[in-house]
Short mmCIF file of C-alpha atoms in Angstrom, two decimals:
data_model
loop_
_atom_site.label_atom_id
_atom_site.label_comp_id
_atom_site.label_asym_id
_atom_site.label_seq_id
_atom_site.Cartn_x
_atom_site.Cartn_y
_atom_site.Cartn_z
CA UNK A 1 14.08 -18.31 11.50
CA UNK A 2 13.44 -19.77 14.96
CA UNK A 3 9.78 -19.71 15.90
CA UNK A 4 8.88 -20.75 19.42
CA UNK A 5 5.72 -22.43 20.56
CA UNK A 6 5.13 -23.77 24.05
CA UNK A 7 7.86 -23.44 26.65
CA UNK A 8 8.73 -26.81 28.20
CA UNK A 9 10.14 -26.84 31.70
CA UNK A 10 10.92 -29.64 34.12
CA UNK A 11 11.65 -28.98 37.76
CA UNK A 12 12.37 -31.66 40.38
CA UNK A 13 10.85 -34.35 38.21
CA UNK A 14 7.69 -32.34 37.56
CA UNK A 15 6.98 -31.48 33.95
CA UNK A 16 5.25 -28.20 33.17
CA UNK A 17 4.51 -28.87 29.55
CA UNK A 18 3.48 -25.34 28.82
CA UNK A 19 4.56 -22.22 30.66
CA UNK A 20 2.59 -20.16 28.20
CA UNK A 21 -1.06 -19.33 28.67
CA UNK A 22 -3.36 -20.97 26.15
CA UNK A 23 -6.37 -18.77 26.81
CA UNK A 24 -5.25 -15.71 24.88
CA UNK A 25 -8.33 -15.61 22.66
CA UNK A 26 -10.08 -12.85 24.56
CA UNK A 27 -6.91 -10.92 25.35
CA UNK A 28 -5.89 -10.90 21.70
CA UNK A 29 -8.84 -10.87 19.37
CA UNK A 30 -7.51 -10.10 15.90
CA UNK A 31 -7.54 -6.55 14.68
CA UNK A 32 -10.79 -6.29 12.80
CA UNK A 33 -11.68 -4.01 9.92
CA UNK A 34 -11.45 -0.27 10.48
CA UNK A 35 -13.90 1.25 12.93
CA UNK A 36 -14.82 4.19 10.72
CA UNK A 37 -18.40 5.22 10.11
CA UNK A 38 -19.98 3.25 7.28
CA UNK A 39 -21.47 6.04 5.19
CA UNK A 40 -21.02 9.39 6.86
CA UNK A 41 -22.89 11.46 4.25
CA UNK A 42 -25.70 11.00 1.77
CA UNK A 43 -23.60 12.00 -1.24
CA UNK A 44 -24.28 10.50 -4.66
CA UNK A 45 -21.05 8.52 -4.34
CA UNK A 46 -22.20 6.96 -1.09
CA UNK A 47 -25.65 6.24 -2.49
CA UNK A 48 -24.06 4.29 -5.34
CA UNK A 49 -21.92 2.48 -2.77
CA UNK A 50 -25.03 1.45 -0.83
CA UNK A 51 -26.57 0.21 -4.06
CA UNK A 52 -23.42 -1.73 -4.93
CA UNK A 53 -23.35 -3.39 -1.52
CA UNK A 54 -26.90 -4.60 -2.10
CA UNK A 55 -26.37 -5.84 -5.66
CA UNK A 56 -23.57 -8.18 -6.69
CA UNK A 57 -23.61 -7.22 -10.38
CA UNK A 58 -23.47 -3.52 -9.58
CA UNK A 59 -20.63 -4.09 -7.12
CA UNK A 60 -18.53 -5.82 -9.82
CA UNK A 61 -18.92 -2.86 -12.15
CA UNK A 62 -18.25 -0.34 -9.42
CA UNK A 63 -15.16 -2.15 -8.18
CA UNK A 64 -13.63 -2.16 -11.66
CA UNK A 65 -14.29 1.57 -11.99
CA UNK A 66 -12.87 2.34 -8.56
CA UNK A 67 -9.70 0.35 -9.23
CA UNK A 68 -9.25 2.33 -12.44
CA UNK A 69 -9.74 5.59 -10.50
CA UNK A 70 -6.88 4.69 -8.16
CA UNK A 71 -4.52 5.51 -11.06
CA UNK A 72 -6.26 8.78 -11.84
CA UNK A 73 -4.27 11.99 -12.25
CA UNK A 74 -6.78 13.64 -9.91
CA UNK A 75 -5.93 13.26 -6.23
CA UNK A 76 -9.61 13.83 -5.37
CA UNK A 77 -10.63 10.88 -7.54
CA UNK A 78 -7.93 8.76 -5.93
CA UNK A 79 -9.16 9.73 -2.46
CA UNK A 80 -12.76 8.88 -3.30
CA UNK A 81 -11.81 5.58 -4.92
CA UNK A 82 -9.65 4.54 -1.97
CA UNK A 83 -12.40 5.50 0.48
CA UNK A 84 -15.08 3.56 -1.38
CA UNK A 85 -12.89 0.48 -1.77
CA UNK A 86 -12.07 0.70 1.93
CA UNK A 87 -15.78 0.71 2.78
CA UNK A 88 -16.68 -2.00 0.28
CA UNK A 89 -14.03 -4.26 1.81
CA UNK A 90 -14.97 -3.46 5.39
CA UNK A 91 -17.70 -5.95 6.19
CA UNK A 92 -18.25 -8.12 3.10
CA UNK A 93 -15.73 -10.97 2.66
CA UNK A 94 -16.80 -11.54 -0.95
CA UNK A 95 -15.92 -7.93 -1.80
CA UNK A 96 -12.39 -8.41 -0.44
CA UNK A 97 -11.80 -11.18 -2.94
CA UNK A 98 -13.40 -9.24 -5.80
CA UNK A 99 -11.36 -6.11 -5.09
CA UNK A 100 -8.10 -8.06 -4.98
CA UNK A 101 -8.91 -9.91 -8.20
CA UNK A 102 -9.73 -6.60 -9.88
CA UNK A 103 -6.10 -5.53 -9.33
CA UNK A 104 -6.56 -3.04 -6.50
CA UNK A 105 -3.75 -4.16 -4.22
CA UNK A 106 -0.72 -2.72 -6.05
CA UNK A 107 -2.22 0.78 -6.58
CA UNK A 108 -3.48 0.83 -2.98
CA UNK A 109 0.01 -0.08 -1.75
CA UNK A 110 1.36 2.83 -3.81
CA UNK A 111 -1.10 5.19 -2.10
CA UNK A 112 0.29 4.26 1.32
CA UNK A 113 3.43 6.20 0.37
CA UNK A 114 1.41 9.32 -0.52
CA UNK A 115 2.35 12.60 1.13
CA UNK A 116 -1.37 13.36 1.45
CA UNK A 117 -2.33 12.10 4.94
CA UNK A 118 -5.96 11.41 4.04
CA UNK A 119 -5.00 9.44 0.94
CA UNK A 120 -2.39 7.51 2.90
CA UNK A 121 -4.89 6.71 5.66
CA UNK A 122 -7.45 5.35 3.22
CA UNK A 123 -4.78 3.34 1.41
CA UNK A 124 -3.58 1.80 4.69
CA UNK A 125 -7.10 1.04 5.84
CA UNK A 126 -8.20 -0.46 2.52
CA UNK A 127 -5.17 -2.77 2.68
CA UNK A 128 -6.08 -3.69 6.26
CA UNK A 129 -9.63 -4.57 5.24
CA UNK A 130 -8.39 -6.63 2.29
CA UNK A 131 -5.91 -8.45 4.54
CA UNK A 132 -8.80 -9.84 6.58
CA UNK A 133 -9.21 -12.33 3.74
CA UNK A 134 -6.54 -15.03 4.14
CA UNK A 135 -6.34 -15.44 0.37
CA UNK A 136 -5.12 -11.85 0.04
CA UNK A 137 -2.31 -11.83 2.62
CA UNK A 138 0.38 -13.34 0.44
CA UNK A 139 -0.49 -11.08 -2.51
CA UNK A 140 -0.40 -8.00 -0.28
CA UNK A 141 3.04 -8.92 1.04
CA UNK A 142 4.41 -9.82 -2.40
CA UNK A 143 3.11 -6.48 -3.72
CA UNK A 144 5.59 -4.69 -1.45
CA UNK A 145 3.18 -3.56 1.27
CA UNK A 146 5.41 -4.17 4.29
CA UNK A 147 7.81 -1.22 3.93
CA UNK A 148 5.06 1.35 3.11
CA UNK A 149 3.01 0.12 6.08
CA UNK A 150 6.06 0.57 8.32
CA UNK A 151 6.50 4.12 6.95
CA UNK A 152 2.84 4.79 7.78
CA UNK A 153 3.60 3.69 11.35
CA UNK A 154 6.24 6.41 11.44
CA UNK A 155 4.57 9.29 9.59
CA UNK A 156 0.84 8.62 9.37
CA UNK A 157 -2.15 10.02 11.19
CA UNK A 158 -3.16 8.35 14.45
CA UNK A 159 -5.71 6.26 12.55
CA UNK A 160 -3.19 5.35 9.85
CA UNK A 161 -0.70 4.20 12.51
CA UNK A 162 -3.31 2.06 14.26
CA UNK A 163 -4.51 0.49 11.03
CA UNK A 164 -0.95 -0.05 9.79
CA UNK A 165 -0.24 -1.97 13.02
CA UNK A 166 -3.33 -4.10 12.38
CA UNK A 167 -2.36 -4.73 8.76
CA UNK A 168 1.15 -5.77 9.81
CA UNK A 169 -0.40 -8.12 12.35
CA UNK A 170 -2.43 -9.76 9.61
CA UNK A 171 0.64 -10.12 7.38
CA UNK A 172 2.68 -11.51 10.29
CA UNK A 173 0.33 -14.48 10.41
CA UNK A 174 2.39 -15.77 7.48
CA UNK A 175 5.54 -16.94 9.29
CA UNK A 176 8.06 -15.85 6.68
CA UNK A 177 6.79 -12.27 6.92
CA UNK A 178 7.71 -11.89 10.58
CA UNK A 179 11.42 -11.33 10.00
CA UNK A 180 10.73 -9.14 6.95
CA UNK A 181 8.48 -6.91 9.08
CA UNK A 182 11.13 -6.61 11.79
CA UNK A 183 13.89 -5.88 9.26
CA UNK A 184 11.78 -3.09 7.79
CA UNK A 185 11.99 -1.33 11.16
CA UNK A 186 8.49 -2.05 12.49
CA UNK A 187 9.30 -3.16 16.03
CA UNK A 188 10.67 0.13 17.48
CA UNK A 189 7.71 1.96 15.92
CA UNK A 190 5.24 -0.52 17.41
CA UNK A 191 6.93 -0.13 20.80
CA UNK A 192 6.55 3.64 20.45
CA UNK A 193 2.85 3.20 19.62
CA UNK A 194 2.48 0.91 22.64
CA UNK A 195 4.04 3.57 24.86
CA UNK A 196 2.56 6.76 23.41
CA UNK A 197 -0.55 5.81 21.45
CA UNK A 198 -4.16 6.09 22.56
CA UNK A 199 -5.99 3.07 23.91
CA UNK A 200 -6.70 1.62 20.49
CA UNK A 201 -3.12 2.25 19.38
CA UNK A 202 -1.75 0.51 22.47
CA UNK A 203 -4.07 -2.45 21.92
CA UNK A 204 -3.19 -2.78 18.23
CA UNK A 205 0.54 -2.42 18.90
CA UNK A 206 0.50 -5.04 21.65
CA UNK A 207 -1.38 -7.49 19.44
CA UNK A 208 1.07 -7.02 16.56
CA UNK A 209 4.07 -7.36 18.90
CA UNK A 210 2.62 -10.52 20.42
CA UNK A 211 2.47 -12.08 16.96
CA UNK A 212 5.88 -10.84 15.81
CA UNK A 213 7.69 -11.90 18.98
CA UNK A 214 7.20 -15.60 18.47
CA UNK A 215 10.46 -15.26 16.48
CA UNK A 216 13.66 -15.26 18.53
CA UNK A 217 15.41 -12.35 16.84
CA UNK A 218 12.26 -10.25 17.10
CA UNK A 219 12.15 -10.78 20.87
CA UNK A 220 15.68 -9.40 21.18
CA UNK A 221 14.88 -6.48 18.89
CA UNK A 222 11.81 -5.62 20.97
CA UNK A 223 13.85 -5.63 24.17
CA UNK A 224 16.50 -3.43 22.53
CA UNK A 225 13.71 -1.05 21.48
CA UNK A 226 12.72 -0.61 25.13
CA UNK A 227 9.51 -2.63 25.22
CA UNK A 228 9.81 -3.62 28.87
CA UNK A 229 9.19 -0.14 30.25
CA UNK A 230 5.73 0.35 28.67
CA UNK A 231 4.80 -3.28 29.37
CA UNK A 232 5.61 -2.92 33.07
CA UNK A 233 3.83 0.45 33.26
CA UNK A 234 0.69 -0.92 31.59
CA UNK A 235 0.69 -4.02 33.79
CA UNK A 236 0.94 -1.82 36.88
CA UNK A 237 -2.10 0.22 35.81
CA UNK A 238 -5.19 -1.90 36.48
CA UNK A 239 -7.35 0.87 35.03
CA UNK A 240 -5.60 0.72 31.66
CA UNK A 241 -7.50 -2.36 30.44
CA UNK A 242 -4.11 -3.46 29.16
CA UNK A 243 -2.92 -5.72 31.99
CA UNK A 244 -3.74 -8.98 30.21
CA UNK A 245 -2.40 -7.94 26.82
CA UNK A 246 0.84 -6.57 28.27
CA UNK A 247 1.36 -9.67 30.39
CA UNK A 248 0.83 -11.97 27.42
CA UNK A 249 3.45 -10.05 25.41
CA UNK A 250 5.85 -10.21 28.36
CA UNK A 251 5.28 -13.96 28.74
CA UNK A 252 6.41 -14.45 25.13
CA UNK A 253 9.51 -12.27 25.58
CA UNK A 254 10.95 -13.67 28.81
CA UNK A 255 12.27 -16.81 27.17
CA UNK A 256 15.34 -14.73 26.20
CA UNK A 257 17.88 -13.64 28.85
CA UNK A 258 17.87 -10.02 27.67
CA UNK A 259 14.16 -9.75 28.42
CA UNK A 260 14.52 -11.19 31.92
CA UNK A 261 17.21 -8.66 32.80
CA UNK A 262 15.23 -5.77 31.28
CA UNK A 263 12.09 -6.79 33.16
CA UNK A 264 13.92 -6.67 36.49
CA UNK A 265 15.65 -3.39 35.65
CA UNK A 266 12.29 -1.76 34.84
CA UNK A 267 10.82 -2.78 38.20
CA UNK A 268 8.75 -5.66 36.91
CA UNK A 269 9.06 -7.98 39.91
CA UNK A 270 6.95 -5.88 42.34
CA UNK A 271 4.32 -5.43 39.62
CA UNK A 272 4.11 -9.18 38.95
CA UNK A 273 3.85 -9.94 42.68
CA UNK A 274 1.03 -7.40 43.01
CA UNK A 275 -0.81 -9.05 40.12
CA UNK A 276 -0.57 -12.42 41.92
CA UNK A 277 -2.03 -10.73 45.00
CA UNK A 278 -4.94 -8.79 43.47
CA UNK A 279 -5.28 -9.68 39.79
CA UNK A 280 -7.89 -11.82 38.06
CA UNK A 281 -7.39 -15.59 37.95
CA UNK A 282 -5.95 -15.40 34.45
CA UNK A 283 -3.68 -12.48 35.35
CA UNK A 284 -2.39 -14.37 38.38
CA UNK A 285 -1.55 -17.39 36.25
CA UNK A 286 0.31 -15.30 33.66
CA UNK A 287 2.27 -13.47 36.37
CA UNK A 288 3.23 -16.76 38.03
CA UNK A 289 4.37 -18.17 34.68
CA UNK A 290 6.55 -15.10 34.02
CA UNK A 291 8.12 -15.20 37.48
CA UNK A 292 8.79 -18.90 37.08
CA UNK A 293 10.69 -18.27 33.86
CA UNK A 294 12.83 -15.45 35.24
CA UNK A 295 13.63 -17.42 38.42
CA UNK A 296 14.51 -20.78 36.89
CA UNK A 297 18.17 -19.96 36.19
CA UNK A 298 18.88 -17.07 38.55
CA UNK A 299 19.51 -17.26 42.29
CA UNK A 300 19.57 -13.46 42.36
CA UNK A 301 16.14 -13.12 40.79
CA UNK A 302 14.73 -15.76 43.15
CA UNK A 303 16.03 -13.78 46.11
CA UNK A 304 14.49 -10.58 44.73
CA UNK A 305 11.12 -12.25 44.17
CA UNK A 306 11.15 -13.76 47.67
CA UNK A 307 12.10 -10.40 49.25
CA UNK A 308 9.18 -8.81 47.43
CA UNK A 309 6.83 -11.00 49.47
CA UNK A 310 5.77 -13.36 46.70
CA UNK A 311 5.45 -16.56 48.76
CA UNK A 312 2.21 -15.78 50.68
CA UNK A 313 0.15 -14.85 47.56
CA UNK A 314 1.69 -17.81 45.73
CA UNK A 315 0.59 -20.12 48.54
CA UNK A 316 -2.92 -18.69 48.23
CA UNK A 317 -2.82 -19.22 44.46
CA UNK A 318 -1.64 -22.81 44.91
CA UNK A 319 -4.74 -23.46 47.01
CA UNK A 320 -7.41 -21.56 45.11
CA UNK A 321 -6.28 -21.04 41.52
CA UNK A 322 -6.98 -23.03 38.40
CA UNK A 323 -5.17 -26.34 38.01
CA UNK A 324 -2.60 -24.71 35.70
CA UNK A 325 -2.12 -21.79 38.08
CA UNK A 326 -1.78 -24.11 41.08
CA UNK A 327 0.95 -26.09 39.30
CA UNK A 328 2.90 -22.97 38.42
CA UNK A 329 2.53 -21.52 41.92
CA UNK A 330 3.65 -24.74 43.61
CA UNK A 331 6.70 -25.04 41.38
CA UNK A 332 7.65 -21.41 41.94
CA UNK A 333 7.26 -21.77 45.71
CA UNK A 334 9.64 -24.74 45.67
CA UNK A 335 12.16 -22.71 43.68
CA UNK A 336 11.95 -19.75 46.06
CA UNK A 337 12.37 -21.98 49.12
CA UNK A 338 15.44 -23.74 47.72
CA UNK A 339 18.63 -23.18 49.73
CA UNK A 340 20.58 -20.48 47.96
CA UNK A 341 24.01 -21.42 46.71
CA UNK A 342 26.50 -18.67 47.25
CA UNK A 343 25.76 -15.12 48.17
CA UNK A 344 23.00 -13.65 46.01
CA UNK A 345 24.13 -10.18 46.92
CA UNK A 346 27.46 -10.85 45.25
CA UNK A 347 25.62 -11.37 42.01
CA UNK A 348 24.01 -7.93 42.18
CA UNK A 349 26.37 -6.59 39.54
CA UNK A 350 24.54 -8.73 36.96
CA UNK A 351 21.57 -6.38 36.99
CA UNK A 352 20.90 -2.85 38.17
CA UNK A 353 17.61 -2.27 39.94
#
């Protein structure tokens, strides 16, 4: 399994040690626990849950009972147990460890395959909340959670799909799980969620794809699944609040030739040039880094970028951007101003635009 880190690039004796953007912390904060209401009703079950959250001894007893109820013959008891475990695991790290040690993970994984959408949703979300504890990730994966979570991405409610994407993100933080997640069919479903989901679904899908696509074969699979179209569309929509996230995902993908070609075919060059003109400082730097990668080995792509009017905003960026952005802009300007060898138009058959 080939996992990439920083992209090293040397041009005309100048070393750009990292074409990636280090400051992805705000663009990709981890998927947190589910955003459901804490205790929507004042039922006796929820009152005992409040009491358990306040008292460690009570919570131990309750957790053991709830784990037992997951195997109940009554679907209503299973639903209530999954809901209460989901809520107990939501905000208290110590409960996540207790619930896992009480044996909840395997029966919760089984519930993810339920035909009852509410039961499936609570099973998915309980697993997500448990996965927030690093100690639980390996046990969740070894308990067979990956394939059921991928099925939930395909068949679940909107909330189940979003939380399944988050859970897969958490599991993908163990490197050996990244290929297993891809081979279970997750990437086309995440691309679909990126394209067709609501805002939270798009955000969760992009975050999961960003993590998964540090692996070479996953990059290619994402391109084959059509990821470039929604990425370009989201980057072109400054009102989507998805420009940064989409650009970060694209910056990871364009190290493979298939992604560079797909980006150009989906009209990505004009979008990237516009970002350099009017985007935030961070967006401008990401866009410059992406253009630099697609231009480094292609005279045709350089010609297309130059024709799109990239040099003036790049000159402005080289004068007023951050040090990293200035370096990328200067290097890209030098590339675009290089004498072209051969006729770029003759190479047009390499890519349709």
